[in-house]
Amino acid sequence: MTQKTELEKSRRDFLKLAGTGAPLAAV
């Protein structure tokens, strides 16, 4: 269950970065 929480947190952080235009940097 902890693993899922970490995954959700990472995904949430990624989406937050994506919202600021970081996806280009990620790619």
JSON list of C-alpha atoms in Angstrom, two decimals:
[
{"chain": "A", "resi": 1, "resn": "MET", "atom": "CA", "xyz": [0.00, 0.00, 0.00]},
{"chain": "A", "resi": 2, "resn": "THR", "atom": "CA", "xyz": [2.90, 2.32, 0.79]},
{"chain": "A", "resi": 3, "resn": "GLN", "atom": "CA", "xyz": [4.29, 1.69, -2.68]},
{"chain": "A", "resi": 4, "resn": "LYS", "atom": "CA", "xyz": [1.04, 2.84, -4.25]},
{"chain": "A", "resi": 5, "resn": "THR", "atom": "CA", "xyz": [1.05, 5.98, -2.13]},
{"chain": "A", "resi": 6, "resn": "GLU", "atom": "CA", "xyz": [4.59, 6.78, -3.26]},
{"chain": "A", "resi": 7, "resn": "LEU", "atom": "CA", "xyz": [3.58, 6.20, -6.86]},
{"chain": "A", "resi": 8, "resn": "GLU", "atom": "CA", "xyz": [0.58, 8.49, -6.49]},
{"chain": "A", "resi": 9, "resn": "LYS", "atom": "CA", "xyz": [2.80, 11.15, -4.93]},
{"chain": "A", "resi": 10, "resn": "SER", "atom": "CA", "xyz": [5.36, 10.88, -7.73]},
{"chain": "A", "resi": 11, "resn": "ARG", "atom": "CA", "xyz": [2.62, 11.02, -10.34]},
{"chain": "A", "resi": 12, "resn": "ARG", "atom": "CA", "xyz": [1.05, 14.01, -8.65]},
{"chain": "A", "resi": 13, "resn": "ASP", "atom": "CA", "xyz": [4.39, 15.81, -8.53]},
{"chain": "A", "resi": 14, "resn": "PHE", "atom": "CA", "xyz": [4.98, 14.96, -12.19]},
{"chain": "A", "resi": 15, "resn": "LEU", "atom": "CA", "xyz": [1.58, 16.32, -13.15]},
{"chain": "A", "resi": 16, "resn": "LYS", "atom": "CA", "xyz": [2.32, 19.45, -11.15]},
{"chain": "A", "resi": 17, "resn": "LEU", "atom": "CA", "xyz": [5.56, 19.93, -13.08]},
{"chain": "A", "resi": 18, "resn": "ALA", "atom": "CA", "xyz": [3.74, 19.19, -16.33]},
{"chain": "A", "resi": 19, "resn": "GLY", "atom": "CA", "xyz": [1.37, 22.01, -15.49]},
{"chain": "A", "resi": 20, "resn": "THR", "atom": "CA", "xyz": [4.29, 24.43, -15.32]},
{"chain": "A", "resi": 21, "resn": "GLY", "atom": "CA", "xyz": [5.68, 23.35, -18.70]},
{"chain": "A", "resi": 22, "resn": "ALA", "atom": "CA", "xyz": [8.37, 21.01, -17.36]},
{"chain": "A", "resi": 23, "resn": "PRO", "atom": "CA", "xyz": [7.36, 18.11, -19.68]},
{"chain": "A", "resi": 24, "resn": "LEU", "atom": "CA", "xyz": [9.67, 19.48, -22.35]},
{"chain": "A", "resi": 25, "resn": "ALA", "atom": "CA", "xyz": [12.56, 19.27, -19.90]},
{"chain": "A", "resi": 26, "resn": "ALA", "atom": "CA", "xyz": [11.49, 15.80, -18.82]},
{"chain": "A", "resi": 27, "resn": "VAL", "atom": "CA", "xyz": [11.59, 14.57, -22.40]}
]
